[in-house]
Structure formats: C-alpha cells, structure tokens
Coordinates of C-alpha atoms and ligand atoms in Angstrom, one line a residue:
M1 CA 0.0 0.0 0.0
L2 CA 1.3 3.4 -1.0
T3 CA 1.3 6.5 1.2
K4 CA 0.0 9.8 -0.4
S5 CA 3.5 11.0 -0.8
E6 CA 4.7 7.8 -2.6
F7 CA 1.5 7.9 -4.8
V8 CA 2.4 11.5 -6.0
K9 CA 6.1 10.5 -6.6
Q10 CA 5.0 7.5 -8.6
I11 CA 2.9 9.7 -10.9
L12 CA 5.3 12.6 -11.2
G13 CA 8.4 10.5 -11.8
P14 CA 11.8 12.1 -11.6
Q15 CA 11.5 15.9 -11.9
S16 CA 13.9 18.7 -12.3
L17 CA 12.8 22.0 -11.2
M18 CA 11.2 24.4 -13.8
I19 CA 9.5 27.4 -12.4
S20 CA 7.1 29.4 -14.5
E21 CA 5.6 32.8 -14.2
A22 CA 2.4 33.2 -12.3
I23 CA 0.1 30.5 -13.5
T24 CA -3.7 30.3 -13.4
A25 CA -6.2 27.5 -14.1
F26 CA -10.0 27.1 -13.8
A27 CA -12.0 24.0 -13.0
P28 CA -15.8 23.7 -12.9
A29 CA -17.8 22.4 -9.9
N30 CA -19.8 19.2 -10.6
I31 CA -22.8 17.4 -9.3
A32 CA -22.9 13.6 -9.2
L33 CA -25.9 12.0 -10.9
V34 CA -24.7 8.7 -9.4
K35 CA -23.1 9.5 -6.1
Y36 CA -19.8 8.6 -4.4
W37 CA -20.2 7.7 -0.8
G38 CA -17.7 5.6 1.1
K39 CA -13.9 5.1 0.8
R40 CA -12.1 1.8 0.2
D41 CA -8.8 3.4 1.3
S42 CA -8.7 6.5 3.5
E43 CA -5.0 7.4 3.1
L44 CA -5.3 7.5 -0.7
N45 CA -8.9 8.6 -0.6
L46 CA -10.1 5.8 -2.9
P47 CA -13.9 5.4 -3.4
V48 CA -15.8 2.1 -2.8
T49 CA -17.8 2.6 -6.0
D50 CA -17.7 4.3 -9.4
S51 CA -19.6 7.6 -9.7
L52 CA -20.8 9.8 -12.6
S53 CA -21.2 13.6 -12.7
I54 CA -21.9 16.5 -14.8
D55 CA -20.0 19.8 -14.6
L56 CA -21.6 23.1 -13.5
G57 CA -20.3 25.1 -16.5
D58 CA -18.9 28.5 -15.5
L59 CA -19.4 27.9 -11.8
G60 CA -16.1 26.8 -10.3
T61 CA -12.7 27.8 -9.0
E62 CA -9.9 29.8 -10.5
T63 CA -6.5 29.3 -8.8
S64 CA -3.2 31.1 -9.4
I65 CA 0.2 30.2 -8.1
E66 CA 3.1 32.5 -8.0
Y67 CA 6.6 32.6 -6.5
S68 CA 6.6 34.1 -3.0
P69 CA 9.4 36.8 -2.8
D70 CA 9.7 36.5 1.0
G71 CA 9.9 32.7 0.9
R72 CA 6.7 32.2 2.9
D73 CA 3.5 30.5 1.8
Y74 CA 0.4 32.6 1.4
V75 CA -3.1 31.3 0.8
I76 CA -5.6 33.9 -0.4
L77 CA -9.2 32.8 -0.6
N78 CA -11.7 35.1 -2.3
G79 CA -9.4 38.1 -1.6
N80 CA -8.7 37.3 2.0
V81 CA -5.2 36.3 3.2
L82 CA -5.8 33.3 5.4
D83 CA -4.0 32.4 8.6
L84 CA -1.9 29.4 7.8
N85 CA -3.7 27.5 10.6
D86 CA -7.0 28.0 8.9
P87 CA -8.4 24.5 8.0
F88 CA -8.7 25.5 4.3
A89 CA -5.1 26.8 4.3
V90 CA -3.8 23.7 6.0
K91 CA -5.5 21.4 3.4
V92 CA -4.1 23.5 0.5
I93 CA -0.5 23.6 2.0
N94 CA -0.6 19.9 2.8
F95 CA -1.6 19.2 -0.8
I96 CA 1.1 21.4 -2.3
D97 CA 3.7 19.8 0.0
L98 CA 2.9 16.5 -1.7
F99 CA 4.1 18.0 -5.0
R100 CA 7.0 20.0 -3.4
D101 CA 8.2 16.7 -1.8
A102 CA 8.1 14.9 -5.1
I103 CA 10.1 17.6 -6.8
S104 CA 13.4 17.1 -5.0
N105 CA 12.2 18.6 -1.8
Y106 CA 11.4 21.9 -3.4
R107 CA 10.7 24.1 -0.4
T108 CA 10.4 27.6 -1.8
G109 CA 7.3 29.5 -0.6
L110 CA 4.4 30.0 -2.9
V111 CA 1.4 32.4 -3.1
I112 CA -1.8 30.5 -3.8
I113 CA -4.7 32.7 -4.9
T114 CA -8.1 30.9 -5.0
N115 CA -11.3 32.5 -6.2
N116 CA -14.6 30.7 -6.2
N117 CA -17.1 32.2 -8.5
I118 CA -19.7 29.9 -7.1
P119 CA -22.0 32.5 -5.6
T120 CA -22.0 32.4 -1.8
G121 CA -25.0 30.5 -0.7
A122 CA -25.5 28.6 -4.0
G123 CA -25.4 25.4 -2.0
V124 CA -22.6 24.0 -4.2
A125 CA -19.4 22.6 -2.7
S126 CA -16.2 24.3 -3.8
S127 CA -13.8 21.5 -2.8
A128 CA -14.3 19.6 -6.1
S129 CA -13.5 22.6 -8.3
G130 CA -10.9 23.9 -5.7
F131 CA -8.7 20.9 -5.7
A132 CA -9.1 20.3 -9.5
A133 CA -8.1 23.9 -10.2
L134 CA -5.1 23.6 -7.7
T135 CA -3.9 20.4 -9.3
K136 CA -4.1 21.9 -12.8
T137 CA -2.3 25.0 -11.7
L138 CA 0.5 23.0 -10.0
D139 CA 0.9 21.0 -13.2
K140 CA 1.4 24.1 -15.2
Y141 CA 3.5 25.9 -12.6
F142 CA 6.0 23.1 -12.2
D143 CA 5.8 22.2 -16.0
L144 CA 4.9 18.6 -15.1
R145 CA 2.9 18.0 -18.3
L146 CA 0.7 15.4 -16.7
T147 CA -2.1 13.8 -18.6
D148 CA -5.7 14.5 -17.7
R149 CA -6.0 11.1 -16.2
E150 CA -3.0 11.7 -14.0
L151 CA -4.5 15.1 -12.9
S152 CA -7.7 13.3 -12.0
L153 CA -5.7 10.7 -9.9
L154 CA -3.9 13.5 -8.1
A155 CA -6.9 15.9 -7.6
N156 CA -8.5 12.9 -5.8
L157 CA -6.0 13.2 -2.9
G158 CA -7.5 16.6 -2.1
S159 CA -11.2 15.6 -2.5
G160 CA -12.9 12.6 -4.1
S161 CA -15.2 14.7 -6.2
A162 CA -12.3 16.8 -7.4
S163 CA -11.1 13.9 -9.5
R164 CA -14.2 14.4 -11.7
S165 CA -13.8 18.2 -11.9
I166 CA -10.7 17.9 -14.1
F167 CA -13.1 17.4 -17.0
K168 CA -16.2 19.0 -18.4
G169 CA -19.5 17.4 -19.4
F170 CA -20.5 13.9 -18.2
V171 CA -17.6 12.4 -16.3
Y172 CA -17.2 8.8 -15.2
R173 CA -15.1 8.1 -12.1
H174 CA -13.7 4.6 -11.8
A175 CA -13.4 3.2 -8.3
G176 CA -10.7 0.8 -9.5
T177 CA -9.5 -2.2 -7.6
D178 CA -5.7 -1.6 -7.5
P179 CA -4.6 -1.2 -3.8
D180 CA -2.2 1.5 -5.1
G181 CA -5.1 3.4 -6.6
M182 CA -3.6 3.8 -10.1
D183 CA -6.8 2.6 -11.7
S184 CA -9.0 5.0 -9.7
Y185 CA -9.3 7.8 -12.2
S186 CA -12.0 9.9 -14.0
E187 CA -12.6 10.2 -17.6
P188 CA -15.0 12.3 -19.7
L189 CA -17.8 10.5 -21.6
P190 CA -18.2 11.2 -25.3
Y191 CA -21.8 12.5 -25.0
T192 CA -23.3 16.0 -24.9
W193 CA -26.8 17.0 -23.9
P194 CA -27.3 20.7 -24.2
E195 CA -31.0 20.6 -23.4
L196 CA -30.4 19.0 -20.0
K197 CA -30.7 21.8 -17.4
I198 CA -29.7 22.1 -13.7
G199 CA -31.3 24.5 -11.2
L200 CA -29.9 25.1 -7.8
I201 CA -32.2 25.8 -4.8
T202 CA -30.4 27.0 -1.7
V203 CA -32.0 26.0 1.5
S204 CA -29.1 26.9 3.7
A205 CA -25.6 28.2 3.1
K206 CA -24.3 27.2 6.5
A207 CA -21.4 24.7 6.7
K208 CA -22.6 21.1 6.9
R209 CA -23.1 19.6 10.3
V210 CA -20.9 16.5 9.6
S211 CA -18.1 16.6 7.0
S212 CA -18.3 14.2 4.0
R213 CA -15.3 12.3 5.2
E214 CA -16.7 11.8 8.7
G215 CA -20.2 11.1 7.3
M216 CA -18.8 8.5 4.9
E217 CA -16.8 6.8 7.6
R218 CA -19.8 6.5 9.9
T219 CA -22.1 5.3 7.2
V220 CA -19.7 2.6 6.0
A221 CA -19.0 1.4 9.6
T222 CA -22.6 1.5 11.0
S223 CA -25.4 1.8 8.4
P224 CA -27.2 -1.5 7.9
L225 CA -28.3 -0.2 4.5
Y226 CA -24.8 0.5 3.2
K227 CA -24.1 -3.2 2.3
Q228 CA -26.7 -2.7 -0.5
W229 CA -25.1 0.5 -1.8
P230 CA -22.4 -0.9 -4.1
Q231 CA -25.0 -3.0 -5.9
Q232 CA -27.4 0.0 -6.2
V233 CA -24.6 2.1 -7.7
K234 CA -23.7 -0.7 -10.1
E235 CA -27.3 -0.9 -11.4
D236 CA -27.7 2.9 -11.4
M237 CA -24.5 3.3 -13.4
E238 CA -25.8 1.1 -16.1
K239 CA -29.1 3.0 -16.2
M240 CA -27.4 6.3 -16.2
L241 CA -25.0 5.4 -19.0
S242 CA -28.0 4.2 -21.1
A243 CA -30.0 7.3 -20.3
I244 CA -27.2 9.6 -21.4
K245 CA -26.5 7.6 -24.6
E246 CA -30.2 7.5 -25.5
K247 CA -31.0 11.0 -24.2
D248 CA -33.8 9.4 -22.1
F249 CA -34.5 12.2 -19.7
E250 CA -37.0 10.2 -17.5
L251 CA -34.5 7.5 -17.0
L252 CA -31.7 10.0 -16.2
G253 CA -33.9 11.9 -13.8
S254 CA -35.5 9.0 -12.0
T255 CA -32.1 7.2 -11.7
A256 CA -30.4 10.3 -10.3
E257 CA -33.2 11.0 -7.8
N258 CA -33.5 7.4 -6.6
N259 CA -29.7 7.2 -6.2
A260 CA -29.5 10.4 -4.2
L261 CA -32.4 9.5 -1.9
A262 CA -30.9 6.0 -1.4
M263 CA -27.6 7.6 -0.4
H264 CA -29.4 9.7 2.1
R265 CA -31.3 6.7 3.5
C266 CA -27.9 5.0 4.0
I267 CA -26.6 8.1 5.7
Q268 CA -29.7 8.6 7.9
S269 CA -29.5 5.0 9.1
S270 CA -26.0 5.4 10.4
V271 CA -25.5 5.1 14.2
P272 CA -25.6 7.7 15.6
P273 CA -27.8 9.0 12.7
I274 CA -26.7 11.8 10.4
N275 CA -29.3 13.9 8.7
Y276 CA -28.3 16.4 6.1
F277 CA -31.9 17.5 5.3
E278 CA -33.7 20.6 6.7
P279 CA -37.5 20.7 6.9
E280 CA -37.5 22.8 3.7
T281 CA -35.4 20.1 1.9
V282 CA -38.2 17.6 2.6
A283 CA -40.9 20.2 1.5
I284 CA -39.0 20.6 -1.9
I285 CA -38.7 16.9 -2.4
N286 CA -42.5 16.6 -1.9
K287 CA -43.2 19.4 -4.2
V288 CA -41.0 18.0 -7.0
Q289 CA -42.7 14.7 -6.7
E290 CA -46.1 16.3 -6.7
Q291 CA -45.2 18.4 -9.8
R292 CA -44.2 15.2 -11.5
K293 CA -47.5 13.6 -10.7
N294 CA -49.1 16.6 -12.4
G295 CA -47.1 15.9 -15.5
L296 CA -44.0 18.1 -15.3
P297 CA -40.8 16.1 -16.1
L298 CA -38.8 17.3 -13.1
Y299 CA -36.3 15.4 -10.9
L300 CA -33.9 16.3 -8.1
T301 CA -30.6 15.3 -6.6
I302 CA -29.1 16.3 -3.2
D303 CA -25.5 16.1 -2.0
A304 CA -24.2 16.0 1.6
G305 CA -26.2 19.0 2.6
P306 CA -29.7 20.5 2.6
N307 CA -29.7 22.1 -0.8
V308 CA -31.6 20.7 -3.8
K309 CA -30.5 20.5 -7.4
L310 CA -33.3 20.3 -10.0
L311 CA -32.9 18.4 -13.2
Y312 CA -35.2 19.3 -16.1
L313 CA -35.2 19.9 -19.9
E314 CA -34.8 23.4 -21.4
Q315 CA -38.3 23.3 -22.9
D316 CA -39.8 23.1 -19.4
E317 CA -37.7 25.9 -17.8
E318 CA -40.4 28.5 -17.6
K319 CA -42.8 26.0 -15.9
V320 CA -40.1 24.9 -13.4
K321 CA -39.1 28.6 -12.7
S322 CA -42.7 29.4 -12.0
Q323 CA -42.9 26.6 -9.4
F324 CA -39.5 27.4 -7.9
P325 CA -38.9 31.1 -8.2
D326 CA -35.7 31.0 -6.0
M327 CA -34.0 28.5 -8.3
R328 CA -30.7 29.6 -9.8
V329 CA -30.2 28.2 -13.4
V330 CA -26.7 26.8 -14.1
N331 CA -25.1 28.2 -17.2
R332 CA -23.6 25.2 -19.0
Ligands
LIG401 C1 -20.4 13.1 -4.7 N1 -20.2 13.9 -2.4 O1 -20.3 12.1 -5.5 C2 -20.7 12.9 -3.3 C3 -22.2 12.8 -3.1 C4 -21.3 14.4 -1.6 C5 -22.5 13.5 -1.8 O2 -18.2 13.7 -3.1 O3 -13.9 13.0 1.6 O4 -15.7 16.4 -0.6 O5 -13.0 14.9 0.2 O6 -13.3 12.7 -0.8 O7 -15.5 14.8 -2.5 C6 -18.5 15.1 -1.3 O8 -17.4 14.6 -0.7 O9 -15.3 14.0 -0.1 C7 -18.9 14.2 -2.3 P1 -13.8 13.6 0.2 P2 -15.9 15.0 -1.1 O10 -20.2 14.2 -5.2

C-alpha cells in the first residue's frame, strides 16, 4: 500500500525544477448523478464505488500560483489572506507539499490565490473545483505535463469529487481495484446533452453539520443499509449510461433522484444517525414529486447538505421557474 507521498512521486516521476511565471487555471464544480459515498482506502482517498457527474459550467474555481518573494507561503481565498492555521489553508498547503516533496524537496514559498465564482449560498461545494483547479495550476507551474488522467488521480487526494472536476461534461469516475489506486481515475464521456438543465435551490448556506469524510466513515461502519449501496450504484451506473446515450430524460432523472435518496437513506440509518436535510429540503422533495404527478418532467438530486439541485429539460424551464422562483439556473 502506498502513502499519499509515494503515490504522488510515482505519478510525477523524476522531476527537475522548472518554475514558471504566475500561472492560473480554472476547474468547474460538478454534481454527481450517481453518487460517491464511502472510501475503500482512507490514506489514498479511494472510493468504494464508481460515480458519474456533470459539470456546472462556469461555476467553479480559478486558482493562481506565484513565487513568494519573501519565501513564505500565502493562501488567499476570495481576496482574504488566510491564517496558515485556517483549516482550508492547511489542506491547501498539505496538498502542495505532496508536490514539493516529489520535486526534489522543493521548499520555496508559494502564493496561492483561489477565487470561487460559485455564488456564496448557492449550495454547491467548492472543494471539487478547488482541488481540481489547484492540481491543474500545480501541473502548469512546475511544468509537469501530466495527462488529464494523472491530474484526476492527483486531484482525488484533495477531495474525491475533485477527480471528476478535471473534466467538463459527463464524467465517469472509476473506483478501481488496485490497492495502489492507479486505476481509480476519472474520464469524460463522449456525449453531450445541451437541453439538460440544472437548477440550484439553496435551503441553507451554512457549513454542513458533519463533513463528508466523517459522514462516509460513519455510514460505512454502521449503516445496515450500506451493504446494498455498491449493488445499487452498479445498477444505477448502467441505467445512467444508457439514459445519457439514448437521451432518455425520464431514465436519467429517475435514476439520479433514486440514487440520491438511497444515499441519504444509508446516511440517515448510520449510528448515531446523520441527517443532512432541513425541513425545507423535505418540502421541496415533496413538491418536486407532486409536480411530476401533475405531468411536469422534473427530478432532483441532493449532496451531503440540505440544498436541492433540480434536473429538467430546457423546454420546461419556464414552468419549473414558476414553481421554484428561487431556483438559480446553471449556465452550461
Ligand atoms: C459526490 N459527495 O459524489 C458525493 C455525493 C457528496 C455527496 O463527493 O472526503 O468532498 O473529500 O473525498 O468529495 C463530497 O465529498 O469527499 C462528495 P472527500 P468530497 O459528489
């Protein structure tokens, strides 16, 4: 079994130091239509199951790296210079250290400037786009010339969902079986679907009560429903791939909604229980299902928080907006 540091060294190979000018890269946020929940290896952050996502277009993270003239590290998030003990700064520096260690113990200070254009309170996590953008920027800054697949392997060390944010469009994340994690990468699927629309409904912009990592650990260890989850994902993956290929919206929507609600049932049946929903989340679920009974082809998905993402076709946008006036339409 590899450590994180050995994993990065294996992918980067021998490197001589090449420092560029200030470098910037962007990565989009994504939402999973078939969710990732549970790790098969916590050191290398490898998932138990495959997952499948779609990008959120121009919503995401832009990250710049530049040389630090005074030799110290700086992490600047949305214009604020963070204390290096801030949990976000610690995660960023630890991630960058994996690269610095692999490049002949390169220890020079860096200035990391991260800007999320995900509107505050949009209910979309920024760790996926954040670590994907950081990985892409490190690749360019150190002139590593990594392949997209290698970038997805490395971004995963920051956050599982970041592996998918290396790519646009529909993205398939392979769980893999290799104990060293080298087959646990993401890849884009060769299908587009411009009429498929995503609407974001923010119920609460507060930080989640239980982190994804902790929530996954507790679910895997204690939920009696979790043993069915890998099989559910396997079946949902087949349905989702077929829905995307055939542009079968009802199959896509119903599979995504069932998968998300099944993930939440697993989470809720953990001991002690975890509940990411707020009362308003449940009210929106009921309303979506009622609208569907009334003939509107509308589905939802929900990540590890209370906010709801609606899935619908462009032709129904006005009807969906009239039912959910607070919905923010994603520009894809
Ligand atoms: C997903 N989520 O597939 C699932 C569905 C949330 C619910 O990936 O522990 O921040 O950093 O690998 O990627 C959120 O968890 O977790 C997530 P870590 P991550 O999008």
